[in-house]
Amino acid sequence: MEVVKEQLKLDIQLMTRVNGYSLEVNGEGYMYFNAQSLLEGFCIHVGMERLETMTIEDIKAMLVSLEDGSAVKKLQAEVTELKALISEQKKMIREQKRVIKNLKNELNIED
């Protein structure tokens, strides 16, 4: 069975500024003060589709983890955390539906 990942469309704008460079990806703006940090940020924000704001230290740590292979473990941990969050949210939704149903029954309200 082949799993096809939907490709994310990225709108990328790169501009030179008086004090550096600005990179805009899907409306999210990032500012870089030299070409090296611009390339690093581009690799993370565009190459890895990590569109959240990150500090220079976060970007450098992500690049190091790509080099040493620990990025896979970090990303797997993030996926596991997100799955747990989704599961918790689903439980909360089911509980809220149950509360609503009980309240409707108590008040004799039809759907």
PDB file of N, CA, C and O in Angstrom, residues 15-46:
ATOM      1  N   MET A  15      13.306  38.999   0.291  1.00  0.00           N
ATOM      2  CA  MET A  15      13.636  40.383  -0.018  1.00  0.00           C
ATOM      3  C   MET A  15      14.894  40.799   0.725  1.00  0.00           C
ATOM      4  O   MET A  15      15.111  40.370   1.861  1.00  0.00           O
ATOM      5  N   THR A  16      15.704  41.602   0.069  1.00  0.00           N
ATOM      6  CA  THR A  16      16.851  42.186   0.764  1.00  0.00           C
ATOM      7  C   THR A  16      16.355  43.440   1.475  1.00  0.00           C
ATOM      8  O   THR A  16      15.491  44.161   0.976  1.00  0.00           O
ATOM      9  N   ARG A  17      16.895  43.653   2.652  1.00  0.00           N
ATOM     10  CA  ARG A  17      16.563  44.826   3.459  1.00  0.00           C
ATOM     11  C   ARG A  17      17.858  45.572   3.764  1.00  0.00           C
ATOM     12  O   ARG A  17      18.954  45.048   3.550  1.00  0.00           O
ATOM     13  N   VAL A  18      17.731  46.771   4.298  1.00  0.00           N
ATOM     14  CA  VAL A  18      18.899  47.567   4.647  1.00  0.00           C
ATOM     15  C   VAL A  18      19.770  46.821   5.654  1.00  0.00           C
ATOM     16  O   VAL A  18      20.994  46.815   5.551  1.00  0.00           O
ATOM     17  N   ASN A  19      19.135  46.162   6.619  1.00  0.00           N
ATOM     18  CA  ASN A  19      19.898  45.501   7.675  1.00  0.00           C
ATOM     19  C   ASN A  19      19.893  43.979   7.565  1.00  0.00           C
ATOM     20  O   ASN A  19      20.180  43.285   8.528  1.00  0.00           O
ATOM     21  N   GLY A  20      19.555  43.434   6.393  1.00  0.00           N
ATOM     22  CA  GLY A  20      19.582  41.983   6.249  1.00  0.00           C
ATOM     23  C   GLY A  20      18.620  41.493   5.176  1.00  0.00           C
ATOM     24  O   GLY A  20      18.497  42.096   4.116  1.00  0.00           O
ATOM     25  N   TYR A  21      17.935  40.402   5.500  1.00  0.00           N
ATOM     26  CA  TYR A  21      17.021  39.759   4.555  1.00  0.00           C
ATOM     27  C   TYR A  21      15.711  39.443   5.258  1.00  0.00           C
ATOM     28  O   TYR A  21      15.696  39.141   6.446  1.00  0.00           O
ATOM     29  N   SER A  22      14.630  39.485   4.506  1.00  0.00           N
ATOM     30  CA  SER A  22      13.369  39.011   5.057  1.00  0.00           C
ATOM     31  C   SER A  22      12.867  37.878   4.172  1.00  0.00           C
ATOM     32  O   SER A  22      12.948  37.937   2.948  1.00  0.00           O
ATOM     33  N   LEU A  23      12.413  36.845   4.834  1.00  0.00           N
ATOM     34  CA  LEU A  23      11.856  35.671   4.169  1.00  0.00           C
ATOM     35  C   LEU A  23      10.413  35.566   4.619  1.00  0.00           C
ATOM     36  O   LEU A  23      10.127  35.616   5.809  1.00  0.00           O
ATOM     37  N   GLU A  24       9.511  35.459   3.669  1.00  0.00           N
ATOM     38  CA  GLU A  24       8.107  35.293   3.992  1.00  0.00           C
ATOM     39  C   GLU A  24       7.627  33.985   3.378  1.00  0.00           C
ATOM     40  O   GLU A  24       7.800  33.758   2.185  1.00  0.00           O
ATOM     41  N   VAL A  25       7.070  33.117   4.213  1.00  0.00           N
ATOM     42  CA  VAL A  25       6.567  31.826   3.770  1.00  0.00           C
ATOM     43  C   VAL A  25       5.103  31.736   4.189  1.00  0.00           C
ATOM     44  O   VAL A  25       4.794  31.740   5.369  1.00  0.00           O
ATOM     45  N   ASN A  26       4.225  31.698   3.198  1.00  0.00           N
ATOM     46  CA  ASN A  26       2.774  31.647   3.443  1.00  0.00           C
ATOM     47  C   ASN A  26       2.321  32.726   4.412  1.00  0.00           C
ATOM     48  O   ASN A  26       1.533  32.489   5.318  1.00  0.00           O
ATOM     49  N   GLY A  27       2.857  33.931   4.247  1.00  0.00           N
ATOM     50  CA  GLY A  27       2.428  35.060   5.067  1.00  0.00           C
ATOM     51  C   GLY A  27       3.149  35.193   6.401  1.00  0.00           C
ATOM     52  O   GLY A  27       2.975  36.189   7.096  1.00  0.00           O
ATOM     53  N   GLU A  28       3.944  34.211   6.777  1.00  0.00           N
ATOM     54  CA  GLU A  28       4.724  34.286   8.020  1.00  0.00           C
ATOM     55  C   GLU A  28       6.084  34.889   7.693  1.00  0.00           C
ATOM     56  O   GLU A  28       6.798  34.377   6.841  1.00  0.00           O
ATOM     57  N   GLY A  29       6.441  35.958   8.378  1.00  0.00           N
ATOM     58  CA  GLY A  29       7.684  36.643   8.071  1.00  0.00           C
ATOM     59  C   GLY A  29       8.807  36.292   9.022  1.00  0.00           C
ATOM     60  O   GLY A  29       8.596  36.102  10.220  1.00  0.00           O
ATOM     61  N   TYR A  30      10.011  36.210   8.478  1.00  0.00           N
ATOM     62  CA  TYR A  30      11.216  35.917   9.248  1.00  0.00           C
ATOM     63  C   TYR A  30      12.286  36.896   8.806  1.00  0.00           C
ATOM     64  O   TYR A  30      12.413  37.204   7.626  1.00  0.00           O
ATOM     65  N   MET A  31      13.073  37.388   9.750  1.00  0.00           N
ATOM     66  CA  MET A  31      14.126  38.351   9.454  1.00  0.00           C
ATOM     67  C   MET A  31      15.477  37.726   9.753  1.00  0.00           C
ATOM     68  O   MET A  31      15.661  37.071  10.779  1.00  0.00           O
ATOM     69  N   TYR A  32      16.426  37.923   8.834  1.00  0.00           N
ATOM     70  CA  TYR A  32      17.780  37.389   8.995  1.00  0.00           C
ATOM     71  C   TYR A  32      18.770  38.517   8.739  1.00  0.00           C
ATOM     72  O   TYR A  32      18.557  39.344   7.861  1.00  0.00           O
ATOM     73  N   PHE A  33      19.853  38.520   9.485  1.00  0.00           N
ATOM     74  CA  PHE A  33      20.801  39.623   9.400  1.00  0.00           C
ATOM     75  C   PHE A  33      22.037  39.310   8.564  1.00  0.00           C
ATOM     76  O   PHE A  33      22.832  40.197   8.287  1.00  0.00           O
ATOM     77  N   ASN A  34      22.188  38.031   8.167  1.00  0.00           N
ATOM     78  CA  ASN A  34      23.303  37.699   7.277  1.00  0.00           C
ATOM     79  C   ASN A  34      22.900  36.514   6.405  1.00  0.00           C
ATOM     80  O   ASN A  34      21.894  35.843   6.661  1.00  0.00           O
ATOM     81  N   ALA A  35      23.698  36.269   5.366  1.00  0.00           N
ATOM     82  CA  ALA A  35      23.366  35.223   4.392  1.00  0.00           C
ATOM     83  C   ALA A  35      23.377  33.831   5.024  1.00  0.00           C
ATOM     84  O   ALA A  35      22.549  32.987   4.689  1.00  0.00           O
ATOM     85  N   GLN A  36      24.291  33.584   5.952  1.00  0.00           N
ATOM     86  CA  GLN A  36      24.375  32.282   6.609  1.00  0.00           C
ATOM     87  C   GLN A  36      23.089  31.963   7.374  1.00  0.00           C
ATOM     88  O   GLN A  36      22.523  30.885   7.229  1.00  0.00           O
ATOM     89  N   SER A  37      22.611  32.923   8.172  1.00  0.00           N
ATOM     90  CA  SER A  37      21.382  32.674   8.936  1.00  0.00           C
ATOM     91  C   SER A  37      20.170  32.573   8.006  1.00  0.00           C
ATOM     92  O   SER A  37      19.244  31.810   8.274  1.00  0.00           O
ATOM     93  N   LEU A  38      20.193  33.316   6.895  1.00  0.00           N
ATOM     94  CA  LEU A  38      19.122  33.204   5.902  1.00  0.00           C
ATOM     95  C   LEU A  38      19.064  31.786   5.334  1.00  0.00           C
ATOM     96  O   LEU A  38      17.992  31.182   5.254  1.00  0.00           O
ATOM     97  N   LEU A  39      20.213  31.239   4.948  1.00  0.00           N
ATOM     98  CA  LEU A  39      20.253  29.880   4.395  1.00  0.00           C
ATOM     99  C   LEU A  39      19.800  28.849   5.431  1.00  0.00           C
ATOM    100  O   LEU A  39      19.062  27.920   5.104  1.00  0.00           O
ATOM    101  N   GLU A  40      20.232  29.027   6.657  1.00  0.00           N
ATOM    102  CA  GLU A  40      19.823  28.100   7.715  1.00  0.00           C
ATOM    103  C   GLU A  40      18.310  28.171   7.927  1.00  0.00           C
ATOM    104  O   GLU A  40      17.620  27.148   8.010  1.00  0.00           O
ATOM    105  N   GLY A  41      17.787  29.384   8.015  1.00  0.00           N
ATOM    106  CA  GLY A  41      16.345  29.567   8.196  1.00  0.00           C
ATOM    107  C   GLY A  41      15.555  29.032   7.021  1.00  0.00           C
ATOM    108  O   GLY A  41      14.501  28.419   7.182  1.00  0.00           O
ATOM    109  N   PHE A  42      16.070  29.253   5.812  1.00  0.00           N
ATOM    110  CA  PHE A  42      15.405  28.755   4.608  1.00  0.00           C
ATOM    111  C   PHE A  42      15.319  27.231   4.638  1.00  0.00           C
ATOM    112  O   PHE A  42      14.273  26.653   4.333  1.00  0.00           O
ATOM    113  N   CYS A  43      16.420  26.581   5.024  1.00  0.00           N
ATOM    114  CA  CYS A  43      16.425  25.106   5.105  1.00  0.00           C
ATOM    115  C   CYS A  43      15.347  24.604   6.065  1.00  0.00           C
ATOM    116  O   CYS A  43      14.667  23.612   5.785  1.00  0.00           O
ATOM    117  N   ILE A  44      15.213  25.269   7.190  1.00  0.00           N
ATOM    118  CA  ILE A  44      14.250  24.825   8.201  1.00  0.00           C
ATOM    119  C   ILE A  44      12.826  25.193   7.801  1.00  0.00           C
ATOM    120  O   ILE A  44      11.929  24.345   7.785  1.00  0.00           O
ATOM    121  N   HIS A  45      12.583  26.460   7.494  1.00  0.00           N
ATOM    122  CA  HIS A  45      11.216  26.926   7.242  1.00  0.00           C
ATOM    123  C   HIS A  45      10.649  26.418   5.916  1.00  0.00           C
ATOM    124  O   HIS A  45       9.462  26.089   5.841  1.00  0.00           O
ATOM    125  N   VAL A  46      11.479  26.336   4.897  1.00  0.00           N
ATOM    126  CA  VAL A  46      11.002  25.890   3.591  1.00  0.00           C
ATOM    127  C   VAL A  46      11.292  24.402   3.394  1.00  0.00           C
ATOM    128  O   VAL A  46      10.397  23.621   3.087  1.00  0.00           O
TER     129      VAL A  46
END
